[in-house]
mmCIF file of C-alpha atoms in Angstrom:
data_model
loop_
_atom_site.group_PDB
_atom_site.id
_atom_site.type_symbol
_atom_site.label_atom_id
_atom_site.label_comp_id
_atom_site.label_asym_id
_atom_site.label_seq_id
_atom_site.Cartn_x
_atom_site.Cartn_y
_atom_site.Cartn_z
ATOM 1 C CA UNK A 1 -26.180 35.360 6.475
ATOM 2 C CA UNK A 2 -23.605 32.813 8.222
ATOM 3 C CA UNK A 3 -20.466 31.829 6.454
ATOM 4 C CA UNK A 4 -21.593 27.796 5.978
ATOM 5 C CA UNK A 5 -24.821 28.986 4.679
ATOM 6 C CA UNK A 6 -23.177 31.352 2.287
ATOM 7 C CA UNK A 7 -20.425 28.987 1.270
ATOM 8 C CA UNK A 8 -23.073 26.451 0.735
ATOM 9 C CA UNK A 9 -25.416 28.719 -1.193
ATOM 10 C CA UNK A 10 -22.225 29.822 -3.172
ATOM 11 C CA UNK A 11 -21.351 25.717 -4.227
ATOM 12 C CA UNK A 12 -24.626 25.541 -5.598
ATOM 13 C CA UNK A 13 -24.427 28.976 -7.596
ATOM 14 C CA UNK A 14 -21.348 27.542 -9.247
ATOM 15 C CA UNK A 15 -22.446 24.371 -9.616
ATOM 16 C CA UNK A 16 -25.262 26.293 -11.585
ATOM 17 C CA UNK A 17 -23.464 28.344 -13.645
ATOM 18 C CA UNK A 18 -21.151 25.612 -14.751
ATOM 19 C CA UNK A 19 -24.564 23.787 -15.994
ATOM 20 C CA UNK A 20 -25.782 26.725 -17.841
ATOM 21 C CA UNK A 21 -22.275 26.456 -19.691
ATOM 22 C CA UNK A 22 -22.891 22.923 -20.683
ATOM 23 C CA UNK A 23 -26.842 23.428 -21.188
ATOM 24 C CA UNK A 24 -27.492 22.845 -25.082
ATOM 25 C CA UNK A 25 -29.769 25.281 -26.335
ATOM 26 C CA UNK A 26 -30.230 25.969 -30.141
ATOM 27 C CA UNK A 27 -27.830 28.350 -31.570
ATOM 28 C CA UNK A 28 -28.749 27.483 -35.408
ATOM 29 C CA UNK A 29 -30.931 25.005 -36.551
ATOM 30 C CA UNK A 30 -29.630 21.504 -36.288
ATOM 31 C CA UNK A 31 -27.022 22.707 -34.319
ATOM 32 C CA UNK A 32 -26.425 22.168 -30.967
ATOM 33 C CA UNK A 33 -24.721 24.847 -28.463
ATOM 34 C CA UNK A 34 -25.180 27.679 -26.035
ATOM 35 C CA UNK A 35 -26.343 30.918 -27.084
ATOM 36 C CA UNK A 36 -23.521 33.152 -26.601
ATOM 37 C CA UNK A 37 -23.708 36.931 -25.548
ATOM 38 C CA UNK A 38 -21.697 38.318 -28.043
ATOM 39 C CA UNK A 39 -18.890 38.010 -30.642
ATOM 40 C CA UNK A 40 -15.106 39.365 -28.926
ATOM 41 C CA UNK A 41 -12.354 39.799 -31.371
ATOM 42 C CA UNK A 42 -9.818 37.244 -29.778
ATOM 43 C CA UNK A 43 -7.087 39.335 -29.106
ATOM 44 C CA UNK A 44 -9.561 41.224 -26.858
ATOM 45 C CA UNK A 45 -9.411 38.267 -24.667
ATOM 46 C CA UNK A 46 -6.686 37.239 -22.303
ATOM 47 C CA UNK A 47 -6.101 34.040 -19.852
ATOM 48 C CA UNK A 48 -6.599 34.157 -16.239
ATOM 49 C CA UNK A 49 -3.506 34.385 -14.768
ATOM 50 C CA UNK A 50 -4.840 32.267 -11.538
ATOM 51 C CA UNK A 51 -6.080 29.534 -13.630
ATOM 52 C CA UNK A 52 -4.586 26.694 -12.145
ATOM 53 C CA UNK A 53 -4.625 24.789 -15.082
ATOM 54 C CA UNK A 54 -1.344 25.072 -16.520
ATOM 55 C CA UNK A 55 -0.509 22.067 -19.027
ATOM 56 C CA UNK A 56 -2.573 21.668 -22.081
ATOM 57 C CA UNK A 57 -1.866 18.742 -24.509
ATOM 58 C CA UNK A 58 -0.680 20.080 -27.770
ATOM 59 C CA UNK A 59 -1.931 17.460 -30.007
ATOM 60 C CA UNK A 60 -5.310 17.658 -28.115
ATOM 61 C CA UNK A 61 -4.954 21.607 -29.192
ATOM 62 C CA UNK A 62 -4.270 20.452 -32.401
ATOM 63 C CA UNK A 63 -7.086 18.283 -32.969
ATOM 64 C CA UNK A 64 -9.600 20.582 -31.265
ATOM 65 C CA UNK A 65 -8.177 23.316 -33.842
ATOM 66 C CA UNK A 66 -9.194 21.200 -36.746
ATOM 67 C CA UNK A 67 -12.720 20.256 -35.675
ATOM 68 C CA UNK A 68 -13.376 24.458 -34.687
ATOM 69 C CA UNK A 69 -11.926 25.338 -38.621
ATOM 70 C CA UNK A 70 -14.753 22.764 -39.904
ATOM 71 C CA UNK A 71 -17.690 23.263 -37.102
ATOM 72 C CA UNK A 72 -16.743 26.387 -34.940
ATOM 73 C CA UNK A 73 -16.875 26.897 -31.606
ATOM 74 C CA UNK A 74 -20.111 25.002 -30.429
ATOM 75 C CA UNK A 75 -19.770 25.873 -26.796
ATOM 76 C CA UNK A 76 -18.840 29.794 -25.896
ATOM 77 C CA UNK A 77 -15.775 30.740 -23.824
ATOM 78 C CA UNK A 78 -17.027 32.302 -20.194
ATOM 79 C CA UNK A 79 -15.540 35.398 -19.759
ATOM 80 C CA UNK A 80 -15.678 38.429 -17.339
ATOM 81 C CA UNK A 81 -15.115 42.481 -18.391
ATOM 82 C CA UNK A 82 -11.690 43.969 -17.038
ATOM 83 C CA UNK A 83 -12.037 47.135 -19.337
ATOM 84 C CA UNK A 84 -13.911 48.649 -21.595
ATOM 85 C CA UNK A 85 -12.793 46.568 -24.561
ATOM 86 C CA UNK A 86 -10.626 43.729 -22.438
ATOM 87 C CA UNK A 87 -11.972 40.001 -21.106
ATOM 88 C CA UNK A 88 -10.405 37.729 -19.306
ATOM 89 C CA UNK A 89 -10.864 34.096 -19.292
ATOM 90 C CA UNK A 90 -13.484 32.164 -16.732
ATOM 91 C CA UNK A 91 -13.681 29.002 -18.518
ATOM 92 C CA UNK A 92 -12.741 27.952 -21.538
ATOM 93 C CA UNK A 93 -9.279 28.733 -21.962
ATOM 94 C CA UNK A 94 -8.415 25.602 -23.839
ATOM 95 C CA UNK A 95 -11.511 26.750 -26.263
ATOM 96 C CA UNK A 96 -9.757 30.094 -26.929
ATOM 97 C CA UNK A 97 -6.188 28.459 -27.452
ATOM 98 C CA UNK A 98 -7.442 25.975 -30.036
ATOM 99 C CA UNK A 99 -9.018 28.670 -31.801
ATOM 100 C CA UNK A 100 -5.871 31.023 -31.642
ATOM 101 C CA UNK A 101 -4.585 27.640 -33.697
ATOM 102 C CA UNK A 102 -7.778 27.618 -35.716
ATOM 103 C CA UNK A 103 -6.800 30.947 -37.256
ATOM 104 C CA UNK A 104 -10.382 32.674 -35.909
ATOM 105 C CA UNK A 105 -10.472 36.336 -35.549
ATOM 106 C CA UNK A 106 -13.407 36.286 -32.662
ATOM 107 C CA UNK A 107 -14.985 34.267 -30.871
ATOM 108 C CA UNK A 108 -18.573 33.542 -28.964
ATOM 109 C CA UNK A 109 -18.593 34.406 -25.274
ATOM 110 C CA UNK A 110 -20.835 34.719 -22.553
ATOM 111 C CA UNK A 111 -20.218 37.697 -20.176
ATOM 112 C CA UNK A 112 -20.316 37.449 -16.562
ATOM 113 C CA UNK A 113 -19.562 39.745 -13.704
ATOM 114 C CA UNK A 114 -17.862 38.221 -11.209
ATOM 115 C CA UNK A 115 -15.138 39.077 -8.534
ATOM 116 C CA UNK A 116 -11.338 37.684 -8.350
ATOM 117 C CA UNK A 117 -12.700 34.897 -5.558
ATOM 118 C CA UNK A 118 -15.505 33.846 -8.020
ATOM 119 C CA UNK A 119 -13.680 33.863 -11.100
ATOM 120 C CA UNK A 120 -11.173 31.452 -9.108
ATOM 121 C CA UNK A 121 -13.885 29.277 -8.092
ATOM 122 C CA UNK A 122 -15.104 28.658 -11.055
ATOM 123 C CA UNK A 123 -12.248 27.976 -12.981
ATOM 124 C CA UNK A 124 -11.268 25.227 -10.114
ATOM 125 C CA UNK A 125 -14.697 23.944 -10.022
ATOM 126 C CA UNK A 126 -15.015 23.264 -13.623
ATOM 127 C CA UNK A 127 -11.695 21.879 -14.072
ATOM 128 C CA UNK A 128 -11.849 19.375 -11.315
ATOM 129 C CA UNK A 129 -15.621 18.059 -12.464
ATOM 130 C CA UNK A 130 -14.266 17.732 -15.920
ATOM 131 C CA UNK A 131 -10.757 16.146 -14.925
ATOM 132 C CA UNK A 132 -8.860 18.642 -16.992
ATOM 133 C CA UNK A 133 -6.160 19.365 -14.291
ATOM 134 C CA UNK A 134 -3.016 17.245 -12.948
ATOM 135 C CA UNK A 135 -2.929 16.276 -9.526
ATOM 136 C CA UNK A 136 -0.772 18.965 -9.067
ATOM 137 C CA UNK A 137 -2.889 21.568 -10.727
ATOM 138 C CA UNK A 138 -5.518 20.428 -8.339
ATOM 139 C CA UNK A 139 -3.754 20.777 -5.467
ATOM 140 C CA UNK A 140 -2.036 24.093 -6.118
ATOM 141 C CA UNK A 141 -6.131 25.616 -6.879
ATOM 142 C CA UNK A 142 -6.889 24.283 -3.315
ATOM 143 C CA UNK A 143 -3.791 26.122 -1.931
ATOM 144 C CA UNK A 144 -4.972 29.159 -3.502
ATOM 145 C CA UNK A 145 -8.621 29.247 -2.695
ATOM 146 C CA UNK A 146 -7.510 28.691 1.080
ATOM 147 C CA UNK A 147 -4.261 30.756 1.172
ATOM 148 C CA UNK A 148 -6.509 33.606 -0.540
ATOM 149 C CA UNK A 149 -10.079 33.500 0.424
ATOM 150 C CA UNK A 150 -9.645 31.449 3.791
ATOM 151 C CA UNK A 151 -11.402 28.207 2.649
ATOM 152 C CA UNK A 152 -11.001 25.212 5.241
ATOM 153 C CA UNK A 153 -10.911 21.949 3.840
ATOM 154 C CA UNK A 154 -14.647 21.426 4.361
ATOM 155 C CA UNK A 155 -15.660 24.094 2.456
ATOM 156 C CA UNK A 156 -13.841 23.375 -0.696
ATOM 157 C CA UNK A 157 -15.064 19.582 -0.379
ATOM 158 C CA UNK A 158 -18.878 20.922 -0.583
ATOM 159 C CA UNK A 159 -17.889 23.418 -3.192
ATOM 160 C CA UNK A 160 -16.148 20.978 -5.759
ATOM 161 C CA UNK A 161 -18.359 17.822 -4.597
ATOM 162 C CA UNK A 162 -15.372 15.892 -2.908
ATOM 163 C CA UNK A 163 -14.978 14.554 0.255
ATOM 164 C CA UNK A 164 -12.804 16.462 2.576
ATOM 165 C CA UNK A 165 -9.981 13.946 2.539
ATOM 166 C CA UNK A 166 -9.984 14.072 -1.144
ATOM 167 C CA UNK A 167 -9.014 17.730 -0.539
ATOM 168 C CA UNK A 168 -6.538 16.714 2.095
ATOM 169 C CA UNK A 169 -4.917 14.286 0.508
ATOM 170 C CA UNK A 170 -4.154 16.325 -3.221
ATOM 171 C CA UNK A 171 -2.713 19.091 -0.359
ATOM 172 C CA UNK A 172 -0.389 16.723 0.931
ATOM 173 C CA UNK A 173 1.025 16.189 -2.698
ATOM 174 C CA UNK A 174 2.509 20.143 -2.304
ATOM 175 C CA UNK A 175 4.895 19.086 0.434
ATOM 176 C CA UNK A 176 6.959 16.778 -1.961
ATOM 177 C CA UNK A 177 10.033 18.211 -3.396
ATOM 178 C CA UNK A 178 10.014 20.151 -6.859
ATOM 179 C CA UNK A 179 11.437 17.036 -8.755
ATOM 180 C CA UNK A 180 9.057 14.700 -7.465
ATOM 181 C CA UNK A 181 6.182 17.629 -8.520
ATOM 182 C CA UNK A 182 7.257 17.847 -12.049
ATOM 183 C CA UNK A 183 6.935 13.757 -12.211
ATOM 184 C CA UNK A 184 3.676 13.811 -10.859
ATOM 185 C CA UNK A 185 2.362 16.770 -13.467
ATOM 186 C CA UNK A 186 4.254 15.011 -16.200
ATOM 187 C CA UNK A 187 2.035 11.942 -15.765
ATOM 188 C CA UNK A 188 4.980 9.633 -14.809
ATOM 189 C CA UNK A 189 3.747 9.352 -11.543
ATOM 190 C CA UNK A 190 -0.279 9.032 -10.359
ATOM 191 C CA UNK A 191 -1.222 10.722 -7.481
ATOM 192 C CA UNK A 192 -1.378 7.517 -5.651
ATOM 193 C CA UNK A 193 2.378 6.878 -5.947
ATOM 194 C CA UNK A 194 2.569 10.325 -5.205
ATOM 195 C CA UNK A 195 0.797 10.356 -1.907
ATOM 196 C CA UNK A 196 2.849 7.247 -0.719
ATOM 197 C CA UNK A 197 6.115 9.149 -0.869
ATOM 198 C CA UNK A 198 4.722 12.563 1.217
ATOM 199 C CA UNK A 199 6.622 11.217 4.492
ATOM 200 C CA UNK A 200 9.683 9.334 3.358
ATOM 201 C CA UNK A 201 13.242 9.997 4.193
ATOM 202 C CA UNK A 202 13.886 10.825 0.367
ATOM 203 C CA UNK A 203 10.808 11.171 -1.807
ATOM 204 C CA UNK A 204 13.016 11.930 -5.219
ATOM 205 C CA UNK A 205 14.899 8.664 -5.137
ATOM 206 C CA UNK A 206 12.162 6.911 -4.229
ATOM 207 C CA UNK A 207 10.292 7.900 -7.070
ATOM 208 C CA UNK A 208 12.793 7.377 -9.331
ATOM 209 C CA UNK A 209 12.381 4.106 -8.317
ATOM 210 C CA UNK A 210 8.866 3.270 -8.562
ATOM 211 C CA UNK A 211 8.990 4.811 -11.922
ATOM 212 C CA UNK A 212 11.845 2.905 -13.641
ATOM 213 C CA UNK A 213 10.576 -0.126 -12.484
ATOM 214 C CA UNK A 214 7.181 0.349 -13.398
ATOM 215 C CA UNK A 215 5.736 -0.201 -9.960
ATOM 216 C CA UNK A 216 2.298 -0.380 -8.713
ATOM 217 C CA UNK A 217 0.696 2.204 -5.984
ATOM 218 C CA UNK A 218 0.461 -0.786 -4.032
ATOM 219 C CA UNK A 219 3.947 -1.480 -4.569
ATOM 220 C CA UNK A 220 5.193 1.987 -3.997
ATOM 221 C CA UNK A 221 2.908 1.865 -0.747
ATOM 222 C CA UNK A 222 5.316 -0.860 0.160
ATOM 223 C CA UNK A 223 8.323 0.765 -0.663
ATOM 224 C CA UNK A 224 7.563 3.604 1.303
ATOM 225 C CA UNK A 225 6.203 2.117 4.846
ATOM 226 C CA UNK A 226 9.531 0.017 4.488
ATOM 227 C CA UNK A 227 11.407 3.625 4.353
ATOM 228 C CA UNK A 228 9.137 5.034 7.114
ATOM 229 C CA UNK A 229 10.140 2.358 8.988
ATOM 230 C CA UNK A 230 13.581 2.698 8.986
ATOM 231 C CA UNK A 231 13.278 6.159 9.960
ATOM 232 C CA UNK A 232 11.523 5.613 13.251
ATOM 233 C CA UNK A 233 13.524 2.390 14.102
ATOM 234 C CA UNK A 234 15.965 3.275 16.370
ATOM 235 C CA UNK A 235 17.533 -0.333 16.119
ATOM 236 C CA UNK A 236 20.527 -1.420 13.180
ATOM 237 C CA UNK A 237 19.166 -3.013 10.591
ATOM 238 C CA UNK A 238 19.757 -6.423 11.493
ATOM 239 C CA UNK A 239 17.927 -6.182 14.593
ATOM 240 C CA UNK A 240 14.597 -5.167 12.713
ATOM 241 C CA UNK A 241 11.680 -7.429 12.490
ATOM 242 C CA UNK A 242 10.093 -8.554 9.198
ATOM 243 C CA UNK A 243 7.539 -6.049 7.558
ATOM 244 C CA UNK A 244 4.254 -5.507 8.559
ATOM 245 C CA UNK A 245 1.958 -7.903 7.545
ATOM 246 C CA UNK A 246 -0.581 -7.299 3.959
ATOM 247 C CA UNK A 247 -3.734 -6.837 6.186
ATOM 248 C CA UNK A 248 -2.064 -4.276 8.445
ATOM 249 C CA UNK A 249 -0.653 -2.257 5.761
ATOM 250 C CA UNK A 250 -4.013 -2.048 4.136
ATOM 251 C CA UNK A 251 -5.361 -0.785 7.192
ATOM 252 C CA UNK A 252 -2.931 1.612 7.607
ATOM 253 C CA UNK A 253 -3.488 3.117 3.670
ATOM 254 C CA UNK A 254 -7.266 3.040 4.309
ATOM 255 C CA UNK A 255 -6.961 4.762 7.635
ATOM 256 C CA UNK A 256 -4.367 7.283 6.035
ATOM 257 C CA UNK A 257 -6.433 7.727 2.984
ATOM 258 C CA UNK A 258 -9.784 8.718 5.264
ATOM 259 C CA UNK A 259 -7.855 10.999 7.660
ATOM 260 C CA UNK A 260 -5.696 12.845 4.818
ATOM 261 C CA UNK A 261 -2.890 11.918 7.234
ATOM 262 C CA UNK A 262 0.335 9.507 7.919
ATOM 263 C CA UNK A 263 -1.300 6.715 10.061
ATOM 264 C CA UNK A 264 0.935 3.702 11.539
ATOM 265 C CA UNK A 265 -0.206 0.753 13.067
ATOM 266 C CA UNK A 266 1.761 -1.230 15.502
ATOM 267 C CA UNK A 267 0.403 -4.689 17.076
ATOM 268 C CA UNK A 268 1.897 -4.972 20.949
ATOM 269 C CA UNK A 269 0.453 -8.874 21.912
ATOM 270 C CA UNK A 270 -3.319 -8.504 21.685
ATOM 271 C CA UNK A 271 -3.394 -5.102 21.544
ATOM 272 C CA UNK A 272 -1.430 -2.365 20.061
ATOM 273 C CA UNK A 273 -1.016 1.352 19.245
ATOM 274 C CA UNK A 274 -2.442 3.576 16.200
ATOM 275 C CA UNK A 275 -0.569 6.467 15.687
ATOM 276 C CA UNK A 276 -1.848 9.564 13.439
ATOM 277 C CA UNK A 277 0.977 12.076 12.718
ATOM 278 C CA UNK A 278 -0.554 15.867 11.860
ATOM 279 C CA UNK A 279 1.425 19.081 10.990
ATOM 280 C CA UNK A 280 -0.557 22.002 11.592
ATOM 281 C CA UNK A 281 -3.451 22.973 14.259
ATOM 282 C CA UNK A 282 -5.613 22.805 11.154
ATOM 283 C CA UNK A 283 -5.312 19.110 10.859
ATOM 284 C CA UNK A 284 -5.435 18.230 14.978
ATOM 285 C CA UNK A 285 -8.864 20.006 15.023
ATOM 286 C CA UNK A 286 -10.029 18.184 12.482
ATOM 287 C CA UNK A 287 -8.828 14.654 13.948
ATOM 288 C CA UNK A 288 -10.664 15.928 17.133
ATOM 289 C CA UNK A 289 -14.063 17.077 15.235
ATOM 290 C CA UNK A 290 -13.996 13.771 13.752
ATOM 291 C CA UNK A 291 -13.703 11.700 16.872
ATOM 292 C CA UNK A 292 -16.747 13.901 18.606
ATOM 293 C CA UNK A 293 -18.215 12.588 16.194
ATOM 294 C CA UNK A 294 -18.587 9.164 16.917
#
């Protein structure tokens, strides 16, 4: 079986498993849920250290714990066996954490026999589909699959049900300095704000400006474009021309979002120049593939 076909089938398999986890079937009369394989003492279950999700809102966990005390766990935690009496979470870490807060001694689980690679894929797909990851966690999850299991951006797009450009734009966030990444993870910067800063000269300073002034994504993009133009223009500041018009900036943003790369448009009379910046051979190869399809 060729790799492309294998990965397409894998993507459908992951979607089927997640659908199975969500499919309501009668557990008790009048109570929706998914039939668990067994009840397992909660201390026998460990989190997956490679789960891309790192941040769990404490107030939401306590709310879920209160619900669990009243109604129990309606949806079992999906785990895999790691030894005779130990299990590792594949999906459902939030429920496991809330169950501990609720004081449960044992919880219902569904046991699946999967390897490290598939466990990571399921964790990422489940979290992305349910919008449980912040943009930085999502990007780090994609990076893990690429680095550890050889996935391309196209492969990831097929498996998670997103476009290749979405994956590329997510990965661009990992180029930002730690201070900006912390702001992104904490929610003070959105992914749109952060993407605008990737190619700027001082992302941390610009990020602080964006947050302190409550700037919109469009305002942040203009701020970033002005910074990038200043980097690329060798003339003194007084000699530079006015900013690009809003139509040109909008077209640059559209092309950049489509390609997942930095794009600059410079008009020269009735013609002009489109500059696409890439930093890896994979990005260059992807540009070539896109042009060949036209």
